[in-house]
Amino acid sequence: MSETRVHLSKTEPTAYRALDDFSRTVGEICRANGISERLKELVMIHCSQLNGCGFCTRIHVDRALKAGVDTDTLMQIATWRESGVFDDREQAALELAEAFTFISEEGISDEVYDRVGSVFTEKEYAALSWACVSINAFNRIVIAGRYPVPPRVADGATA
């Protein structure tokens, strides 16, 4: 797309830094409450996929790979309900990611809340919820600004 958009992180860097600080705090909350990097990154990827945010999807796929998520698992996130590679915690987290991403449709239904709550402690549920809030905010900034996702060159770097 050739249309130039306002780049919110450059136009109002103070607000963007605050969101970035918030994201770091969410990461600390996840670690403190027993949410592994693997699980957090699966949630970040799924929210970004659902929102159609290629920029954030790439960032979190890279982070997931560093956290030990294999490519087979990454390829199945979008179809997690039909896949046998995700454990109960991962399935519950991916379901929560969907509920938060599409929250305007029906909120967090009692069924989702009960199902996810039967797998996670209150602290884990809260940490994952904050992770969903954080990535959905970033997705909106990036999508609105149409941040480019350049092709990768042979060594894995972007062009």
Coordinates of N, CA, C and O in Angstrom, one line a residue, residues 46 80-81 89-100 108-109 111-112 115-116:
H46 N -1.6 -15.6 18.3 CA -3.0 -15.9 17.9 C -3.8 -14.6 17.9 O -4.6 -14.4 16.9
W80 N -6.0 -24.4 16.0 CA -5.7 -25.1 17.2 C -6.8 -26.1 17.6 O -6.6 -27.1 18.2
R81 N -8.1 -25.7 17.3 CA -9.2 -26.6 17.7 C -9.1 -28.0 17.0 O -9.6 -29.0 17.6
R89 N -3.7 -26.3 28.8 CA -3.4 -25.0 29.1 C -3.3 -24.1 27.8 O -3.8 -23.0 27.8
E90 N -2.6 -24.6 26.8 CA -2.5 -23.9 25.6 C -3.8 -23.7 24.9 O -4.1 -22.6 24.4
Q91 N -4.7 -24.7 24.9 CA -6.0 -24.6 24.3 C -6.8 -23.6 25.1 O -7.5 -22.7 24.4
A92 N -6.8 -23.6 26.4 CA -7.5 -22.6 27.2 C -7.0 -21.2 26.9 O -7.8 -20.2 26.7
A93 N -5.7 -21.0 26.8 CA -5.1 -19.7 26.5 C -5.5 -19.2 25.1 O -5.8 -18.0 25.0
L94 N -5.5 -20.1 24.2 CA -5.9 -19.7 22.8 C -7.4 -19.3 22.7 O -7.7 -18.4 22.0
E95 N -8.2 -20.0 23.5 CA -9.6 -19.7 23.5 C -9.8 -18.3 24.2 O -10.6 -17.5 23.7
L96 N -9.0 -18.1 25.3 CA -9.1 -16.8 25.9 C -8.7 -15.7 25.0 O -9.3 -14.6 24.9
A97 N -7.6 -15.9 24.2 CA -7.1 -15.0 23.2 C -8.2 -14.6 22.2 O -8.4 -13.4 21.9
E98 N -9.0 -15.6 21.8 CA -10.1 -15.3 20.8 C -11.1 -14.5 21.5 O -11.7 -13.5 20.9
A99 N -11.5 -14.8 22.7 CA -12.6 -14.1 23.4 C -12.2 -12.6 23.6 O -13.0 -11.7 23.4
F100 N -10.9 -12.4 24.0 CA -10.5 -11.0 24.2 C -10.4 -10.2 22.9 O -10.7 -9.1 22.8
I108 N -16.6 -11.8 27.3 CA -16.1 -13.1 27.7 C -17.2 -13.9 28.2 O -17.7 -13.6 29.3
S109 N -17.7 -14.8 27.4 CA -18.9 -15.6 27.8 C -18.6 -16.4 29.1 O -17.5 -16.7 29.4
E111 N -19.3 -19.4 29.5 CA -18.7 -20.7 29.1 C -17.2 -20.6 28.9 O -16.5 -21.5 29.4
V112 N -16.8 -19.6 28.3 CA -15.3 -19.4 28.1 C -14.7 -19.2 29.4 O -13.6 -19.8 29.8
R115 N -14.6 -22.4 31.4 CA -13.6 -23.4 30.8 C -12.2 -23.0 31.1 O -11.4 -23.8 31.6
V116 N -11.9 -21.7 30.8 CA -10.5 -21.2 31.0 C -10.2 -21.2 32.5 O -9.1 -21.6 32.9

